[in-house]
Coordinates of C-alpha atoms in Angstrom, one line a residue:
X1 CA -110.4 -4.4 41.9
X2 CA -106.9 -3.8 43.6
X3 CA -104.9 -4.1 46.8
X4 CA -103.6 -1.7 48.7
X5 CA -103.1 1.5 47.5
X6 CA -99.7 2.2 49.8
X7 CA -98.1 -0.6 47.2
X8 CA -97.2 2.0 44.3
X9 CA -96.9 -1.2 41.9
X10 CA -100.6 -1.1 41.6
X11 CA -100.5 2.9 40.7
X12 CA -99.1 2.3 37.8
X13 CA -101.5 -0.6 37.2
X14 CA -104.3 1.3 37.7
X15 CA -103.0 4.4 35.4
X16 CA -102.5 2.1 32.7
X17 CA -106.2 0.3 33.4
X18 CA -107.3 4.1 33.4
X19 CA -105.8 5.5 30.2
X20 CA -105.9 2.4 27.4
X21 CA -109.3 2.4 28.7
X22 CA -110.3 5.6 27.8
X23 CA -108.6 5.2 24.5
X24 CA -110.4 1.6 23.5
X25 CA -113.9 3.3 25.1
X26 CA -114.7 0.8 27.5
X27 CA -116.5 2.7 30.7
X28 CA -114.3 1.1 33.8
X29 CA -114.6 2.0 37.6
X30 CA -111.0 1.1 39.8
X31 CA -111.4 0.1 43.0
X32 CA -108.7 -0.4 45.6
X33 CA -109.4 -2.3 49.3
X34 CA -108.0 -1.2 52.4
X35 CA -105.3 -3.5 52.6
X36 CA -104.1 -6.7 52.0
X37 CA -105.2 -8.1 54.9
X38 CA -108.9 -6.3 54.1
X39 CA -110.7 -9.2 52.2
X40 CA -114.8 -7.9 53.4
X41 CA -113.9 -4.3 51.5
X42 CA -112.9 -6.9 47.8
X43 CA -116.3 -8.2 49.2
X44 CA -118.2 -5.3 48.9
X45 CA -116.5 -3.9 46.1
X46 CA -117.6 -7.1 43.8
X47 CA -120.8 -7.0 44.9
X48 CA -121.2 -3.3 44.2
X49 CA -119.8 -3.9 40.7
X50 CA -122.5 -6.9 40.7
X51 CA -124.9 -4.3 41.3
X52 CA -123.9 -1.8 38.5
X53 CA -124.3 -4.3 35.7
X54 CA -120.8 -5.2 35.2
X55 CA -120.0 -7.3 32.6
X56 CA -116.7 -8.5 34.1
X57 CA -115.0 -7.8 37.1
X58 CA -110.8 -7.9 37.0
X59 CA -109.5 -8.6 40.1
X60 CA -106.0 -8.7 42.1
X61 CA -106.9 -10.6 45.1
X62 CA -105.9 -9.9 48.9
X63 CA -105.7 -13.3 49.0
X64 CA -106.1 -17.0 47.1
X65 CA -109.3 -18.2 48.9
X66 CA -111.7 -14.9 49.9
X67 CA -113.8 -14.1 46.7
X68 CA -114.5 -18.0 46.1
X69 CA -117.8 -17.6 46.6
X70 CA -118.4 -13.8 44.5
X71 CA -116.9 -15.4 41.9
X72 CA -119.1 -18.8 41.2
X73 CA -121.8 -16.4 41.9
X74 CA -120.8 -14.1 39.1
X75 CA -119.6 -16.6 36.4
X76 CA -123.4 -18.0 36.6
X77 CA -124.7 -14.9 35.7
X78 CA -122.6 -14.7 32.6
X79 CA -120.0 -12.1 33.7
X80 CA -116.1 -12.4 32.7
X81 CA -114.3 -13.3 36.1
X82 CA -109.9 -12.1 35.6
X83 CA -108.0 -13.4 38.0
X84 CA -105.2 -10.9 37.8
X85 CA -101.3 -11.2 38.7
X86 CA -101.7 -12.2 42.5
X87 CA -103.3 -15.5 41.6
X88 CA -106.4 -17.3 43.3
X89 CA -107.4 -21.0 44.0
X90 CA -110.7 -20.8 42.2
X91 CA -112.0 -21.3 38.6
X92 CA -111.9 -18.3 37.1
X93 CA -113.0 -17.2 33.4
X94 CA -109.6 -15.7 32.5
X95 CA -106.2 -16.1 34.5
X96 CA -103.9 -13.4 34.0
X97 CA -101.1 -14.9 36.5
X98 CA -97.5 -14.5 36.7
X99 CA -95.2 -17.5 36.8
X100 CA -93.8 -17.6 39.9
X101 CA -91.6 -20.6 39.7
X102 CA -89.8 -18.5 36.9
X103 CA -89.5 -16.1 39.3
X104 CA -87.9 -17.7 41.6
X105 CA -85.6 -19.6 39.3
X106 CA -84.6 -16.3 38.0
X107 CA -83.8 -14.9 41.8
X108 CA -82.1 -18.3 42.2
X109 CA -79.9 -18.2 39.4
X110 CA -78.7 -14.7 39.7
X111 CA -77.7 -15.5 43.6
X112 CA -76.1 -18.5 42.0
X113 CA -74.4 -16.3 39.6
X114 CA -73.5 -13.5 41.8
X115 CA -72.6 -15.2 45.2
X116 CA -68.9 -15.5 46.4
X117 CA -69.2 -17.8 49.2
X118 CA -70.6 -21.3 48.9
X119 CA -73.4 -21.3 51.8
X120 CA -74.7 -17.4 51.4
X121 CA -77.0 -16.5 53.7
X122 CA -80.1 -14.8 52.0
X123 CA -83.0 -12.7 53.8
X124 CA -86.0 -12.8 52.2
X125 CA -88.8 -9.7 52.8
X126 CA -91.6 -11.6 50.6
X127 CA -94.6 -9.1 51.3
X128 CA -98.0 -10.0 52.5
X129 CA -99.0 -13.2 53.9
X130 CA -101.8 -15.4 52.8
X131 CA -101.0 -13.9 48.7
X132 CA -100.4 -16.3 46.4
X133 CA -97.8 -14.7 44.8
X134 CA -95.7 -14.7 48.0
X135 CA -96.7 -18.2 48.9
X136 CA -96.3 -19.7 45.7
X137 CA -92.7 -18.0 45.1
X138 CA -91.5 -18.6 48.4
X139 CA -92.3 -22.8 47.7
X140 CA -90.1 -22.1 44.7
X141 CA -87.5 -20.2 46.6
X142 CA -87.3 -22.9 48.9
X143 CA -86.7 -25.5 47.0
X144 CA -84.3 -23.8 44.3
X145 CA -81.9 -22.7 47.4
X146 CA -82.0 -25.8 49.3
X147 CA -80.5 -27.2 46.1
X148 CA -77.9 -24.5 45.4
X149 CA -76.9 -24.9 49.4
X150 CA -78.4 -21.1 50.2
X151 CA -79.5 -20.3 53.5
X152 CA -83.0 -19.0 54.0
X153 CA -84.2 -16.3 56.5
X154 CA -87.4 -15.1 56.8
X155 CA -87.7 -11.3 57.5
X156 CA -91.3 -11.3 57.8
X157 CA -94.6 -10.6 56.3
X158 CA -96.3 -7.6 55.6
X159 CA -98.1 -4.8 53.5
X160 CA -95.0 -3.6 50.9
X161 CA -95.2 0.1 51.4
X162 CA -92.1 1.7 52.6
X163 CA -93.1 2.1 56.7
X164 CA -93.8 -1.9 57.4
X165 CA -90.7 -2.8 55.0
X166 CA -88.4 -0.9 56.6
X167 CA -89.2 -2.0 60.4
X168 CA -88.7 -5.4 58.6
X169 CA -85.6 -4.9 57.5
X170 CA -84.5 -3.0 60.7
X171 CA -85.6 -5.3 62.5
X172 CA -83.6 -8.5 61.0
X173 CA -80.6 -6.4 60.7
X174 CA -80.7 -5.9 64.4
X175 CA -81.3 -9.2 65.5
X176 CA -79.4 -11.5 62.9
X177 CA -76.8 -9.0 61.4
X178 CA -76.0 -8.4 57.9
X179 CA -76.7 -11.0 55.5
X180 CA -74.6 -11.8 52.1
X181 CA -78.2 -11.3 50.4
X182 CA -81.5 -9.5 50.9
X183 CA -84.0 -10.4 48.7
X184 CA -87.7 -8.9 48.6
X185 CA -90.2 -6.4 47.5
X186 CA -89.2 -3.4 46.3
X187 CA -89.7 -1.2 48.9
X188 CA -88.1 -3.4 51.1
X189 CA -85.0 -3.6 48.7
X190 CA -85.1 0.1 48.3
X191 CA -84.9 1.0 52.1
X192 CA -82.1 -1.7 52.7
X193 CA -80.3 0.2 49.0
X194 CA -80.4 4.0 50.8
X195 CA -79.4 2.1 54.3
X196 CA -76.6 0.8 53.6
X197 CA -75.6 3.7 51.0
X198 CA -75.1 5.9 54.8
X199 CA -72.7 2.5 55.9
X200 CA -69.0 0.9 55.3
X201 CA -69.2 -2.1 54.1
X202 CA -69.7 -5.1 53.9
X203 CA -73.1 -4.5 52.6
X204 CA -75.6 -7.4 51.1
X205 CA -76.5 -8.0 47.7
X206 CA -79.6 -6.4 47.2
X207 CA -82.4 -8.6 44.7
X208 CA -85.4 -6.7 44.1
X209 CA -88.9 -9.3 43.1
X210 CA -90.6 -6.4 41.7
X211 CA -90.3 -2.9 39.9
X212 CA -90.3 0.8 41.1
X213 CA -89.1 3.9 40.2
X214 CA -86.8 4.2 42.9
X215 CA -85.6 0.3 42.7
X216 CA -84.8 1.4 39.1
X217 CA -82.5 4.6 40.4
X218 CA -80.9 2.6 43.1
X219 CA -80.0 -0.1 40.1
X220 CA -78.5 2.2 38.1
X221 CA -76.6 3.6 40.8
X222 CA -74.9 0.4 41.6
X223 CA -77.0 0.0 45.0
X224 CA -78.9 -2.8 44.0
X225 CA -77.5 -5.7 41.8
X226 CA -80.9 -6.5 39.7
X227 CA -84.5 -6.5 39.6
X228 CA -87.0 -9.7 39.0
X229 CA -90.0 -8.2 38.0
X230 CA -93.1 -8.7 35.4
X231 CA -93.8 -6.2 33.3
X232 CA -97.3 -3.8 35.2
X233 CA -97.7 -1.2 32.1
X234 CA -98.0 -4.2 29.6
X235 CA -99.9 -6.6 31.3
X236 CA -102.7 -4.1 31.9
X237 CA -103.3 -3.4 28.9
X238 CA -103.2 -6.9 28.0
X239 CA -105.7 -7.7 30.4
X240 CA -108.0 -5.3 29.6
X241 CA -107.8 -5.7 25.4
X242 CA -108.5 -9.6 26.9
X243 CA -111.3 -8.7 28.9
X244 CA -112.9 -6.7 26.1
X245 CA -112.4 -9.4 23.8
X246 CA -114.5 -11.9 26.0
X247 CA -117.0 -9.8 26.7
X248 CA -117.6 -8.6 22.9
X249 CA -117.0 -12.4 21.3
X250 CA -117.8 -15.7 21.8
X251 CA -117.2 -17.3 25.0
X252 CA -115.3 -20.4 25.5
X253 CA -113.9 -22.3 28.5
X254 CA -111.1 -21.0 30.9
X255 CA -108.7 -19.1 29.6
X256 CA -104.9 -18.4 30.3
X257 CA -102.8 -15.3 29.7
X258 CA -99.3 -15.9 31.0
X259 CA -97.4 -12.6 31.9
X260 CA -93.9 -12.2 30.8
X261 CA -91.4 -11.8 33.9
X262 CA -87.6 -10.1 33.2
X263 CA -84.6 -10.0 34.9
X264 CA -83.2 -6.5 34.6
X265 CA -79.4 -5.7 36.0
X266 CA -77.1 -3.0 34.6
X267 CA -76.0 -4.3 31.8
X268 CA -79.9 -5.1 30.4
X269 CA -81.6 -2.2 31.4
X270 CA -80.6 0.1 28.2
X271 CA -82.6 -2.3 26.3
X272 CA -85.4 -2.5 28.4
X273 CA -88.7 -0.1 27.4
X274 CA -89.4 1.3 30.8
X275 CA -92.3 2.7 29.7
X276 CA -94.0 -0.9 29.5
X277 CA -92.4 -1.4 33.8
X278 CA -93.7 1.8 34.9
X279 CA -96.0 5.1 35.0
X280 CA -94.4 8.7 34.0
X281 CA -92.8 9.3 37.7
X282 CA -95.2 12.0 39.0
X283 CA -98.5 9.4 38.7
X284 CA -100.6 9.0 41.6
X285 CA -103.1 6.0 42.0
X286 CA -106.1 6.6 39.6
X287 CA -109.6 5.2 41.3
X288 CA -112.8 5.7 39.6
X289 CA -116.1 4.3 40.1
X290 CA -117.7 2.4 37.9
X291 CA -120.7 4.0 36.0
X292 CA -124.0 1.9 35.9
X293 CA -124.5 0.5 33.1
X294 CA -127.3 1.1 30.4
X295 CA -128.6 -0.6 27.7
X296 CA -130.5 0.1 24.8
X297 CA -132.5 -3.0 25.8
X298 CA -133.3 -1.6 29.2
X299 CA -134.8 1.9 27.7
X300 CA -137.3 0.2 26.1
X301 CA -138.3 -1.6 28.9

């Protein structure tokens, strides 16, 4: 189960779920909800998946708190709960979860790094409200710039797909002016790249927090100085060869798979296997529904 399907960093999420899991032969429906702000359609979805004899249920929440309940529910009845990249405040069976202090530290030291003034002024585009990843990073962010002397400002919440971002960034731009950094998702970080690629400078110091296709272009152009990002090809797989793993072997108590998070500039990105960041280029979201499931056990009934 997935967020929004306007935020292209969960296509490539859901092409990887799709294809290693037709290779390892595990049957595996993809769900996305209607946005991030759409918590009753993650609802629905798990209950659905309930309903089809799941035996676990991977999930990217809309946000920390809404599937509480579905998953208690669901961990009594034996099936393998993955709280996946976004992060939840529940007990889960398996935490797949990002680090998002390290990814702040690592935004942090690169402004530290690359900043010429003392006091920059940084504009942060953080994506979606009530996520854990953007609430957790964002107490990070806080605190590591309040220590370095960086000026915060908020550009605003909201869905990261290319329409909201960029009236966010328009928006800041027009009532603050330019700032020394912006800092955000990438599709916020992509539009402020190709803006001020039209403009004379000065232009800001573009930080993307998170992978695309196009961030990746606009980086080796020059356009934006580095990217923060985990690594969505890898840690799908991961997930899933996890998920199989606990549902074939013995089961044990909560479980933790850390995901590994990279800073990529110029410089790093000839050693960097692309292929475990993102999808081949022309990949659309994959969504699939999940078969029911039938047992031996059950025919004979």
């Amino acid at each position: 189960m997935l967020p929004d399907a306007k935020d292209n960093y969960w296509w490539g999420v859901s092409w990887a779920l799709a294809s290693h899991a037709r290779q390892k032969g595990v049957s595996l429906g993809i769900y996305f909800s209607a946005g991030y702000a759409d918590v009753a359609s993650q609802q629905r979805q798990w209950a659905l998946c309930e309903s089809l004899g799941a035996q676990a249920i991977v999930v990217a929440a809309v946000n920390a708190e809404g599937l509480k309940a579905e998953a208690a529910r669901a961990m009594k009845q034996g099936i393998v709960v993955v709280d996946f990249v976004n992060g939840a405040s529940y007990r889960t069976s398996l935490q797949a979860a990002l680090n998002f202090n390290q990814i702040a530290d690592l935004v942090g030291a690169r402004v530290k790094a690359v900043s010429q003034k003392a006091r920059p002024v940084v504009a942060w585009f953080p994506g979606p409200a009530d996520s854990a990843q953007v609430n957790d990073t964002e107490v990070r962010l806080r605190q590591v710039f309040a220590q370095q002397g960086v000026q915060l400002g908020i550009g605003g919440y909201g869905p990261p797909d290319p329409g909201h971002q960029a009236g966010l960034v328009r928006g800041y731009l027009q009532a603050k002016g330019t700032p020394d950094f912006i800092v955000g998702n990438a599709a916020a970080v992509v539009f402020a790249g190709r803006y001020f690629k039209r403009r004379p400078p000065p232009a800001p110091i573009l930080i993307s927090v998170g992978v695309s296709h196009e961030a990746v272009s606009l980086l080796r152009e020059g356009l934006i100085d580095s990217i923060v990002t985990d690594t969505p090809i890898h840690n799908a797989r991961a997930v899933l060869d996890a998920v199989v793993a606990a549902v074939v072997g013995p089961r044990s108590g909560a479980a933790s798979l850390e995901l590994p998070v990279l800073l990529l500039t110029q410089a790093s990105l000839p050693q960097v296997d692309l292929s475990s960041l993102l999808p081949p280029a022309s990949q659309w979201i994959v969504q699939q529904p999940l078969p029911p499931y039938f047992s031996f056990d059950q025919a004979d009934r």
